[in-house]
Amino acid sequence: PASGSTSIYQLTGARTDQHEKQPTLSNLRGRPQIVAMIFTHCTAVCPRMVDEMKTIRDALPASLRKKVGGVLVSFDPERDTPAQMRLFAKQRQLDSQWELLQGSADQVRELSMALNVSYQKLSGGNFSHSGNIFILDQAGNIVQAVDGLNGNVRNAESVLSRLLR
């Protein structure tokens, strides 16, 4: 969807999270979210994107930080099992406010199209993909897309602060 026009929470189907639960995207409704598509075996782009997402969230005052969720959706449902996602969360020091999700190949494709995220599976199991980070409002509408690779995430904190007023 174009920025701010259609909620990604309209996408159906349960995904699997790092706790082996089966939430739908609509379970995220009710608070702003910082969202990106990654894969946990990535050693280049994805760790930088997660660090940028943490920077955005950590820039908020402590009283607002717990009101914002972080969501990482895997491109790699074959390797990103719940156990692997838990390990990744521990390695990246992600607290309980973070949701790591994986779904079927069709669900990955559907979400990537909704977010306008390009990706391609490479030989050897890795992925080439765009590095956008998305700020969603409480209803799941995209209010901002940030290039997660250029380090210019300062404006995202002010967007989140506005959403929380």
PDB file of N, CA, C and O in Angstrom, residues 2 71 135 138:
ATOM      1  N   ALA A   2       0.329   2.314  -0.541  1.00  0.00           N
ATOM      2  CA  ALA A   2       1.021   3.597  -0.486  1.00  0.00           C
ATOM      3  C   ALA A   2       1.052   4.054   0.964  1.00  0.00           C
ATOM      4  O   ALA A   2       0.211   3.682   1.764  1.00  0.00           O
ATOM      5  N   VAL A  71       9.103  -5.090  15.141  1.00  0.00           N
ATOM      6  CA  VAL A  71       8.687  -6.303  14.447  1.00  0.00           C
ATOM      7  C   VAL A  71       9.698  -6.620  13.352  1.00  0.00           C
ATOM      8  O   VAL A  71       9.990  -5.784  12.493  1.00  0.00           O
ATOM      9  N   ILE A 135       7.674   2.709   9.823  1.00  0.00           N
ATOM     10  CA  ILE A 135       6.968   3.136  11.022  1.00  0.00           C
ATOM     11  C   ILE A 135       5.483   2.985  10.714  1.00  0.00           C
ATOM     12  O   ILE A 135       4.977   3.556   9.739  1.00  0.00           O
ATOM     13  N   GLN A 138      -0.939   3.016  14.920  1.00  0.00           N
ATOM     14  CA  GLN A 138      -1.624   2.043  15.753  1.00  0.00           C
ATOM     15  C   GLN A 138      -2.549   1.124  14.955  1.00  0.00           C
ATOM     16  O   GLN A 138      -2.850   0.012  15.377  1.00  0.00           O
TER      17      GLN A 138
END
